[in-house]
């Protein structure tokens, strides 16, 4: 049963992050590329995505919520 719980937890987290990426990215092809990376590489992609958004943003609010 723990395998199923762990898998569901992972998938729910990935879907939530994927929705957040879709909401923030202006170009759909770019968002889809990030989401493919997310499902291929997992949370490492989330780390890279957050890092590049924080680097390019003027504030943490902008990094997490967009303009």
PDB file of N, CA, C and O in Angstrom:
ATOM      1  N   UNK A   1       0.798  -1.212   0.000  1.00  0.00           N
ATOM      2  CA  UNK A   1       0.000   0.000   0.000  1.00  0.00           C
ATOM      3  C   UNK A   1       0.841   1.278   0.000  1.00  0.00           C
ATOM      4  O   UNK A   1       0.426   2.274  -0.535  1.00  0.00           O
ATOM      5  N   UNK A   2       2.046   1.251   0.612  1.00  0.00           N
ATOM      6  CA  UNK A   2       2.856   2.464   0.663  1.00  0.00           C
ATOM      7  C   UNK A   2       3.359   2.873  -0.714  1.00  0.00           C
ATOM      8  O   UNK A   2       3.539   4.059  -0.982  1.00  0.00           O
ATOM      9  N   UNK A   3       3.563   1.903  -1.574  1.00  0.00           N
ATOM     10  CA  UNK A   3       3.996   2.235  -2.938  1.00  0.00           C
ATOM     11  C   UNK A   3       2.917   3.056  -3.648  1.00  0.00           C
ATOM     12  O   UNK A   3       3.214   4.030  -4.324  1.00  0.00           O
ATOM     13  N   UNK A   4       1.671   2.650  -3.469  1.00  0.00           N
ATOM     14  CA  UNK A   4       0.562   3.363  -4.097  1.00  0.00           C
ATOM     15  C   UNK A   4       0.422   4.769  -3.519  1.00  0.00           C
ATOM     16  O   UNK A   4       0.222   5.739  -4.267  1.00  0.00           O
ATOM     17  N   UNK A   5       0.561   4.897  -2.216  1.00  0.00           N
ATOM     18  CA  UNK A   5       0.450   6.215  -1.578  1.00  0.00           C
ATOM     19  C   UNK A   5       1.570   7.131  -2.057  1.00  0.00           C
ATOM     20  O   UNK A   5       1.342   8.298  -2.378  1.00  0.00           O
ATOM     21  N   UNK A   6       2.769   6.604  -2.148  1.00  0.00           N
ATOM     22  CA  UNK A   6       3.910   7.392  -2.607  1.00  0.00           C
ATOM     23  C   UNK A   6       3.721   7.824  -4.056  1.00  0.00           C
ATOM     24  O   UNK A   6       3.995   8.975  -4.417  1.00  0.00           O
ATOM     25  N   UNK A   7       3.255   6.912  -4.904  1.00  0.00           N
ATOM     26  CA  UNK A   7       3.033   7.240  -6.312  1.00  0.00           C
ATOM     27  C   UNK A   7       1.943   8.297  -6.463  1.00  0.00           C
ATOM     28  O   UNK A   7       2.096   9.245  -7.237  1.00  0.00           O
ATOM     29  N   UNK A   8       0.856   8.163  -5.730  1.00  0.00           N
ATOM     30  CA  UNK A   8      -0.219   9.163  -5.792  1.00  0.00           C
ATOM     31  C   UNK A   8       0.292  10.518  -5.321  1.00  0.00           C
ATOM     32  O   UNK A   8       0.010  11.551  -5.941  1.00  0.00           O
ATOM     33  N   UNK A   9       1.064  10.534  -4.240  1.00  0.00           N
ATOM     34  CA  UNK A   9       1.635  11.781  -3.727  1.00  0.00           C
ATOM     35  C   UNK A   9       2.510  12.449  -4.783  1.00  0.00           C
ATOM     36  O   UNK A   9       2.407  13.655  -5.025  1.00  0.00           O
ATOM     37  N   UNK A  10       3.363  11.673  -5.424  1.00  0.00           N
ATOM     38  CA  UNK A  10       4.234  12.208  -6.473  1.00  0.00           C
ATOM     39  C   UNK A  10       3.412  12.764  -7.633  1.00  0.00           C
ATOM     40  O   UNK A  10       3.653  13.887  -8.090  1.00  0.00           O
ATOM     41  N   UNK A  11       2.446  12.002  -8.102  1.00  0.00           N
ATOM     42  CA  UNK A  11       1.652  12.435  -9.256  1.00  0.00           C
ATOM     43  C   UNK A  11       0.818  13.679  -8.952  1.00  0.00           C
ATOM     44  O   UNK A  11       0.717  14.571  -9.799  1.00  0.00           O
ATOM     45  N   UNK A  12       0.244  13.753  -7.766  1.00  0.00           N
ATOM     46  CA  UNK A  12      -0.529  14.942  -7.395  1.00  0.00           C
ATOM     47  C   UNK A  12       0.391  16.162  -7.368  1.00  0.00           C
ATOM     48  O   UNK A  12       0.041  17.230  -7.889  1.00  0.00           O
ATOM     49  N   UNK A  13       1.567  16.015  -6.789  1.00  0.00           N
ATOM     50  CA  UNK A  13       2.528  17.119  -6.754  1.00  0.00           C
ATOM     51  C   UNK A  13       2.944  17.561  -8.149  1.00  0.00           C
ATOM     52  O   UNK A  13       3.014  18.761  -8.441  1.00  0.00           O
ATOM     53  N   UNK A  14       3.217  16.599  -9.025  1.00  0.00           N
ATOM     54  CA  UNK A  14       3.620  16.944 -10.392  1.00  0.00           C
ATOM     55  C   UNK A  14       2.493  17.641 -11.149  1.00  0.00           C
ATOM     56  O   UNK A  14       2.741  18.595 -11.887  1.00  0.00           O
ATOM     57  N   UNK A  15       1.282  17.195 -10.955  1.00  0.00           N
ATOM     58  CA  UNK A  15       0.137  17.825 -11.634  1.00  0.00           C
ATOM     59  C   UNK A  15      -0.068  19.256 -11.126  1.00  0.00           C
ATOM     60  O   UNK A  15      -0.345  20.166 -11.912  1.00  0.00           O
ATOM     61  N   UNK A  16       0.080  19.471  -9.827  1.00  0.00           N
ATOM     62  CA  UNK A  16      -0.064  20.823  -9.268  1.00  0.00           C
ATOM     63  C   UNK A  16       1.023  21.741  -9.828  1.00  0.00           C
ATOM     64  O   UNK A  16       0.738  22.862 -10.266  1.00  0.00           O
ATOM     65  N   UNK A  17       2.262  21.289  -9.852  1.00  0.00           N
ATOM     66  CA  UNK A  17       3.360  22.094 -10.396  1.00  0.00           C
ATOM     67  C   UNK A  17       3.148  22.335 -11.891  1.00  0.00           C
ATOM     68  O   UNK A  17       3.382  23.435 -12.391  1.00  0.00           O
ATOM     69  N   UNK A  18       2.666  21.321 -12.611  1.00  0.00           N
ATOM     70  CA  UNK A  18       2.395  21.489 -14.041  1.00  0.00           C
ATOM     71  C   UNK A  18       1.329  22.555 -14.275  1.00  0.00           C
ATOM     72  O   UNK A  18       1.451  23.395 -15.181  1.00  0.00           O
ATOM     73  N   UNK A  19       0.283  22.564 -13.469  1.00  0.00           N
ATOM     74  CA  UNK A  19      -0.751  23.595 -13.581  1.00  0.00           C
ATOM     75  C   UNK A  19      -0.204  24.974 -13.287  1.00  0.00           C
ATOM     76  O   UNK A  19      -0.565  25.956 -13.948  1.00  0.00           O
ATOM     77  N   UNK A  20       0.666  25.058 -12.288  1.00  0.00           N
ATOM     78  CA  UNK A  20       1.302  26.337 -11.941  1.00  0.00           C
ATOM     79  C   UNK A  20       2.165  26.838 -13.095  1.00  0.00           C
ATOM     80  O   UNK A  20       2.125  28.013 -13.444  1.00  0.00           O
ATOM     81  N   UNK A  21       2.920  25.946 -13.714  1.00  0.00           N
ATOM     82  CA  UNK A  21       3.746  26.318 -14.865  1.00  0.00           C
ATOM     83  C   UNK A  21       2.860  26.805 -16.007  1.00  0.00           C
ATOM     84  O   UNK A  21       3.147  27.823 -16.647  1.00  0.00           O
ATOM     85  N   UNK A  22       1.771  26.092 -16.275  1.00  0.00           N
ATOM     86  CA  UNK A  22       0.842  26.521 -17.336  1.00  0.00           C
ATOM     87  C   UNK A  22       0.268  27.905 -17.055  1.00  0.00           C
ATOM     88  O   UNK A  22       0.070  28.702 -17.964  1.00  0.00           O
ATOM     89  N   UNK A  23      -0.004  28.193 -15.790  1.00  0.00           N
ATOM     90  CA  UNK A  23      -0.575  29.487 -15.432  1.00  0.00           C
ATOM     91  C   UNK A  23       0.449  30.617 -15.581  1.00  0.00           C
ATOM     92  O   UNK A  23       0.075  31.740 -15.934  1.00  0.00           O
ATOM     93  N   UNK A  24       1.717  30.337 -15.339  1.00  0.00           N
ATOM     94  CA  UNK A  24       2.730  31.391 -15.355  1.00  0.00           C
ATOM     95  C   UNK A  24       3.365  31.623 -16.721  1.00  0.00           C
ATOM     96  O   UNK A  24       3.687  32.759 -17.064  1.00  0.00           O
ATOM     97  N   UNK A  25       3.564  30.570 -17.484  1.00  0.00           N
ATOM     98  CA  UNK A  25       4.253  30.717 -18.761  1.00  0.00           C
ATOM     99  C   UNK A  25       3.320  31.300 -19.817  1.00  0.00           C
ATOM    100  O   UNK A  25       2.174  30.880 -19.947  1.00  0.00           O
ATOM    101  N   UNK A  26       3.834  32.241 -20.556  1.00  0.00           N
ATOM    102  CA  UNK A  26       3.010  32.891 -21.586  1.00  0.00           C
ATOM    103  C   UNK A  26       2.937  32.063 -22.855  1.00  0.00           C
ATOM    104  O   UNK A  26       1.923  32.032 -23.517  1.00  0.00           O
ATOM    105  N   UNK A  27       4.022  31.419 -23.220  1.00  0.00           N
ATOM    106  CA  UNK A  27       4.038  30.597 -24.429  1.00  0.00           C
ATOM    107  C   UNK A  27       3.711  29.146 -24.107  1.00  0.00           C
ATOM    108  O   UNK A  27       4.351  28.527 -23.262  1.00  0.00           O
ATOM    109  N   UNK A  28       2.700  28.609 -24.755  1.00  0.00           N
ATOM    110  CA  UNK A  28       2.310  27.221 -24.502  1.00  0.00           C
ATOM    111  C   UNK A  28       3.421  26.223 -24.859  1.00  0.00           C
ATOM    112  O   UNK A  28       3.628  25.272 -24.115  1.00  0.00           O
ATOM    113  N   UNK A  29       4.144  26.399 -25.979  1.00  0.00           N
ATOM    114  CA  UNK A  29       5.220  25.433 -26.277  1.00  0.00           C
ATOM    115  C   UNK A  29       6.281  25.400 -25.176  1.00  0.00           C
ATOM    116  O   UNK A  29       6.783  24.329 -24.824  1.00  0.00           O
ATOM    117  N   UNK A  30       6.596  26.546 -24.639  1.00  0.00           N
ATOM    118  CA  UNK A  30       7.582  26.602 -23.550  1.00  0.00           C
ATOM    119  C   UNK A  30       7.045  25.905 -22.301  1.00  0.00           C
ATOM    120  O   UNK A  30       7.763  25.155 -21.644  1.00  0.00           O
ATOM    121  N   UNK A  31       5.783  26.135 -21.982  1.00  0.00           N
ATOM    122  CA  UNK A  31       5.165  25.474 -20.823  1.00  0.00           C
ATOM    123  C   UNK A  31       5.137  23.962 -21.015  1.00  0.00           C
ATOM    124  O   UNK A  31       5.454  23.207 -20.091  1.00  0.00           O
ATOM    125  N   UNK A  32       4.787  23.522 -22.212  1.00  0.00           N
ATOM    126  CA  UNK A  32       4.743  22.084 -22.485  1.00  0.00           C
ATOM    127  C   UNK A  32       6.131  21.466 -22.364  1.00  0.00           C
ATOM    128  O   UNK A  32       6.286  20.368 -21.826  1.00  0.00           O
ATOM    129  N   UNK A  33       7.151  22.170 -22.821  1.00  0.00           N
ATOM    130  CA  UNK A  33       8.522  21.671 -22.683  1.00  0.00           C
ATOM    131  C   UNK A  33       8.900  21.505 -21.213  1.00  0.00           C
ATOM    132  O   UNK A  33       9.495  20.494 -20.825  1.00  0.00           O
ATOM    133  N   UNK A  34       8.558  22.499 -20.384  1.00  0.00           N
ATOM    134  CA  UNK A  34       8.830  22.397 -18.949  1.00  0.00           C
ATOM    135  C   UNK A  34       8.071  21.224 -18.332  1.00  0.00           C
ATOM    136  O   UNK A  34       8.597  20.504 -17.479  1.00  0.00           O
ATOM    137  N   UNK A  35       6.837  21.028 -18.737  1.00  0.00           N
ATOM    138  CA  UNK A  35       6.022  19.954 -18.168  1.00  0.00           C
ATOM    139  C   UNK A  35       6.550  18.580 -18.582  1.00  0.00           C
ATOM    140  O   UNK A  35       6.580  17.651 -17.772  1.00  0.00           O
ATOM    141  N   UNK A  36       6.991  18.456 -19.808  1.00  0.00           N
ATOM    142  CA  UNK A  36       7.610  17.199 -20.237  1.00  0.00           C
ATOM    143  C   UNK A  36       8.850  16.925 -19.397  1.00  0.00           C
ATOM    144  O   UNK A  36       9.058  15.803 -18.919  1.00  0.00           O
ATOM    145  N   UNK A  37       9.670  17.953 -19.186  1.00  0.00           N
ATOM    146  CA  UNK A  37      10.836  17.796 -18.327  1.00  0.00           C
ATOM    147  C   UNK A  37      10.446  17.435 -16.906  1.00  0.00           C
ATOM    148  O   UNK A  37      11.106  16.621 -16.254  1.00  0.00           O
ATOM    149  N   UNK A  38       9.362  18.017 -16.434  1.00  0.00           N
ATOM    150  CA  UNK A  38       8.875  17.745 -15.085  1.00  0.00           C
ATOM    151  C   UNK A  38       8.519  16.273 -14.911  1.00  0.00           C
ATOM    152  O   UNK A  38       8.926  15.627 -13.954  1.00  0.00           O
ATOM    153  N   UNK A  39       7.784  15.721 -15.871  1.00  0.00           N
ATOM    154  CA  UNK A  39       7.384  14.326 -15.751  1.00  0.00           C
ATOM    155  C   UNK A  39       8.529  13.372 -16.078  1.00  0.00           C
ATOM    156  O   UNK A  39       8.506  12.221 -15.645  1.00  0.00           O
ATOM    157  N   UNK A  40       9.536  13.837 -16.814  1.00  0.00           N
ATOM    158  CA  UNK A  40      10.693  12.985 -17.120  1.00  0.00           C
ATOM    159  C   UNK A  40      11.722  12.988 -15.992  1.00  0.00           C
ATOM    160  O   UNK A  40      12.279  11.944 -15.656  1.00  0.00           O
ATOM    161  N   UNK A  41      11.971  14.167 -15.411  1.00  0.00           N
ATOM    162  CA  UNK A  41      13.041  14.296 -14.420  1.00  0.00           C
ATOM    163  C   UNK A  41      12.550  14.583 -13.008  1.00  0.00           C
ATOM    164  O   UNK A  41      13.359  14.669 -12.081  1.00  0.00           O
ATOM    165  N   UNK A  42      11.256  14.798 -12.854  1.00  0.00           N
ATOM    166  CA  UNK A  42      10.696  14.991 -11.523  1.00  0.00           C
ATOM    167  C   UNK A  42      11.031  16.334 -10.913  1.00  0.00           C
ATOM    168  O   UNK A  42      11.120  17.359 -11.602  1.00  0.00           O
ATOM    169  N   UNK A  43      11.255  16.319  -9.611  1.00  0.00           N
ATOM    170  CA  UNK A  43      11.431  17.559  -8.862  1.00  0.00           C
ATOM    171  C   UNK A  43      12.721  18.300  -9.196  1.00  0.00           C
ATOM    172  O   UNK A  43      12.837  19.480  -8.873  1.00  0.00           O
ATOM    173  N   UNK A  44      13.669  17.658  -9.840  1.00  0.00           N
ATOM    174  CA  UNK A  44      14.851  18.373 -10.294  1.00  0.00           C
ATOM    175  C   UNK A  44      14.445  19.476 -11.273  1.00  0.00           C
ATOM    176  O   UNK A  44      14.964  20.588 -11.227  1.00  0.00           O
ATOM    177  N   UNK A  45      13.485  19.183 -12.139  1.00  0.00           N
ATOM    178  CA  UNK A  45      12.986  20.190 -13.074  1.00  0.00           C
ATOM    179  C   UNK A  45      12.309  21.331 -12.324  1.00  0.00           C
ATOM    180  O   UNK A  45      12.461  22.497 -12.701  1.00  0.00           O
ATOM    181  N   UNK A  46      11.581  21.019 -11.267  1.00  0.00           N
ATOM    182  CA  UNK A  46      10.958  22.062 -10.445  1.00  0.00           C
ATOM    183  C   UNK A  46      12.024  22.984  -9.870  1.00  0.00           C
ATOM    184  O   UNK A  46      11.873  24.209  -9.879  1.00  0.00           O
ATOM    185  N   UNK A  47      13.108  22.412  -9.375  1.00  0.00           N
ATOM    186  CA  UNK A  47      14.209  23.198  -8.821  1.00  0.00           C
ATOM    187  C   UNK A  47      14.805  24.131  -9.881  1.00  0.00           C
ATOM    188  O   UNK A  47      15.001  25.324  -9.633  1.00  0.00           O
ATOM    189  N   UNK A  48      15.064  23.613 -11.065  1.00  0.00           N
ATOM    190  CA  UNK A  48      15.628  24.427 -12.147  1.00  0.00           C
ATOM    191  C   UNK A  48      14.653  25.521 -12.559  1.00  0.00           C
ATOM    192  O   UNK A  48      15.044  26.677 -12.759  1.00  0.00           O
ATOM    193  N   UNK A  49      13.374  25.176 -12.680  1.00  0.00           N
ATOM    194  CA  UNK A  49      12.360  26.151 -13.073  1.00  0.00           C
ATOM    195  C   UNK A  49      12.264  27.288 -12.054  1.00  0.00           C
ATOM    196  O   UNK A  49      12.266  28.461 -12.414  1.00  0.00           O
ATOM    197  N   UNK A  50      12.190  26.923 -10.768  1.00  0.00           N
ATOM    198  CA  UNK A  50      12.126  27.948  -9.726  1.00  0.00           C
ATOM    199  C   UNK A  50      13.388  28.799  -9.697  1.00  0.00           C
ATOM    200  O   UNK A  50      13.320  30.016  -9.509  1.00  0.00           O
ATOM    201  N   UNK A  51      14.530  28.170  -9.895  1.00  0.00           N
ATOM    202  CA  UNK A  51      15.795  28.910  -9.915  1.00  0.00           C
ATOM    203  C   UNK A  51      15.844  29.929 -11.031  1.00  0.00           C
ATOM    204  O   UNK A  51      16.218  31.088 -10.814  1.00  0.00           O
ATOM    205  N   UNK A  52      15.453  29.531 -12.226  1.00  0.00           N
ATOM    206  CA  UNK A  52      15.505  30.478 -13.346  1.00  0.00           C
ATOM    207  C   UNK A  52      14.459  31.571 -13.208  1.00  0.00           C
ATOM    208  O   UNK A  52      14.700  32.707 -13.561  1.00  0.00           O
ATOM    209  N   UNK A  53      13.292  31.256 -12.650  1.00  0.00           N
ATOM    210  CA  UNK A  53      12.279  32.307 -12.425  1.00  0.00           C
ATOM    211  C   UNK A  53      12.749  33.291 -11.369  1.00  0.00           C
ATOM    212  O   UNK A  53      12.561  34.490 -11.511  1.00  0.00           O
ATOM    213  N   UNK A  54      13.347  32.790 -10.293  1.00  0.00           N
ATOM    214  CA  UNK A  54      13.842  33.680  -9.239  1.00  0.00           C
ATOM    215  C   UNK A  54      14.979  34.549  -9.759  1.00  0.00           C
ATOM    216  O   UNK A  54      15.072  35.734  -9.417  1.00  0.00           O
ATOM    217  N   UNK A  55      15.838  33.993 -10.578  1.00  0.00           N
ATOM    218  CA  UNK A  55      16.971  34.738 -11.130  1.00  0.00           C
ATOM    219  C   UNK A  55      16.495  35.882 -12.028  1.00  0.00           C
ATOM    220  O   UNK A  55      17.042  36.979 -12.002  1.00  0.00           O
ATOM    221  N   UNK A  56      15.461  35.630 -12.825  1.00  0.00           N
ATOM    222  CA  UNK A  56      14.978  36.624 -13.795  1.00  0.00           C
ATOM    223  C   UNK A  56      13.974  37.608 -13.206  1.00  0.00           C
ATOM    224  O   UNK A  56      13.682  38.626 -13.818  1.00  0.00           O
ATOM    225  N   UNK A  57      13.432  37.318 -12.057  1.00  0.00           N
ATOM    226  CA  UNK A  57      12.403  38.163 -11.467  1.00  0.00           C
ATOM    227  C   UNK A  57      13.011  39.242 -10.576  1.00  0.00           C
ATOM    228  O   UNK A  57      14.103  39.085 -10.056  1.00  0.00           O
ATOM    229  N   UNK A  58      12.253  40.301 -10.407  1.00  0.00           N
ATOM    230  CA  UNK A  58      12.694  41.393  -9.541  1.00  0.00           C
ATOM    231  C   UNK A  58      12.336  41.141  -8.082  1.00  0.00           C
ATOM    232  O   UNK A  58      12.910  41.774  -7.198  1.00  0.00           O
ATOM    233  N   UNK A  59      11.384  40.261  -7.818  1.00  0.00           N
ATOM    234  CA  UNK A  59      10.990  39.954  -6.451  1.00  0.00           C
ATOM    235  C   UNK A  59      10.529  38.495  -6.384  1.00  0.00           C
ATOM    236  O   UNK A  59      10.220  37.883  -7.414  1.00  0.00           O
ATOM    237  N   UNK A  60      10.471  37.959  -5.185  1.00  0.00           N
ATOM    238  CA  UNK A  60       9.971  36.594  -5.029  1.00  0.00           C
ATOM    239  C   UNK A  60       8.490  36.504  -5.383  1.00  0.00           C
ATOM    240  O   UNK A  60       8.032  35.505  -5.914  1.00  0.00           O
ATOM    241  N   UNK A  61       7.764  37.567  -5.109  1.00  0.00           N
ATOM    242  CA  UNK A  61       6.341  37.583  -5.470  1.00  0.00           C
ATOM    243  C   UNK A  61       6.171  37.418  -6.971  1.00  0.00           C
ATOM    244  O   UNK A  61       5.337  36.643  -7.433  1.00  0.00           O
ATOM    245  N   UNK A  62       6.968  38.140  -7.738  1.00  0.00           N
ATOM    246  CA  UNK A  62       6.909  38.023  -9.194  1.00  0.00           C
ATOM    247  C   UNK A  62       7.341  36.640  -9.642  1.00  0.00           C
ATOM    248  O   UNK A  62       6.784  36.078 -10.583  1.00  0.00           O
ATOM    249  N   UNK A  63       8.333  36.060  -8.978  1.00  0.00           N
ATOM    250  CA  UNK A  63       8.818  34.728  -9.337  1.00  0.00           C
ATOM    251  C   UNK A  63       7.722  33.680  -9.160  1.00  0.00           C
ATOM    252  O   UNK A  63       7.569  32.778  -9.986  1.00  0.00           O
ATOM    253  N   UNK A  64       6.955  33.790  -8.078  1.00  0.00           N
ATOM    254  CA  UNK A  64       5.950  32.776  -7.786  1.00  0.00           C
ATOM    255  C   UNK A  64       4.585  33.056  -8.381  1.00  0.00           C
ATOM    256  O   UNK A  64       3.840  32.144  -8.705  1.00  0.00           O
ATOM    257  N   UNK A  65       4.241  34.352  -8.571  1.00  0.00           N
ATOM    258  CA  UNK A  65       2.901  34.688  -9.028  1.00  0.00           C
ATOM    259  C   UNK A  65       2.856  35.300 -10.432  1.00  0.00           C
ATOM    260  O   UNK A  65       1.778  35.485 -10.979  1.00  0.00           O
ATOM    261  N   UNK A  66       4.005  35.641 -10.972  1.00  0.00           N
ATOM    262  CA  UNK A  66       4.037  36.256 -12.289  1.00  0.00           C
ATOM    263  C   UNK A  66       3.755  37.743 -12.216  1.00  0.00           C
ATOM    264  O   UNK A  66       3.609  38.324 -11.161  1.00  0.00           O
ATOM    265  N   UNK A  67       3.663  38.337 -13.373  1.00  0.00           N
ATOM    266  CA  UNK A  67       3.424  39.795 -13.447  1.00  0.00           C
ATOM    267  C   UNK A  67       1.971  40.113 -13.565  1.00  0.00           C
ATOM    268  O   UNK A  67       1.151  39.524 -14.052  1.00  0.00           O
TER     269      UNK A  67
END
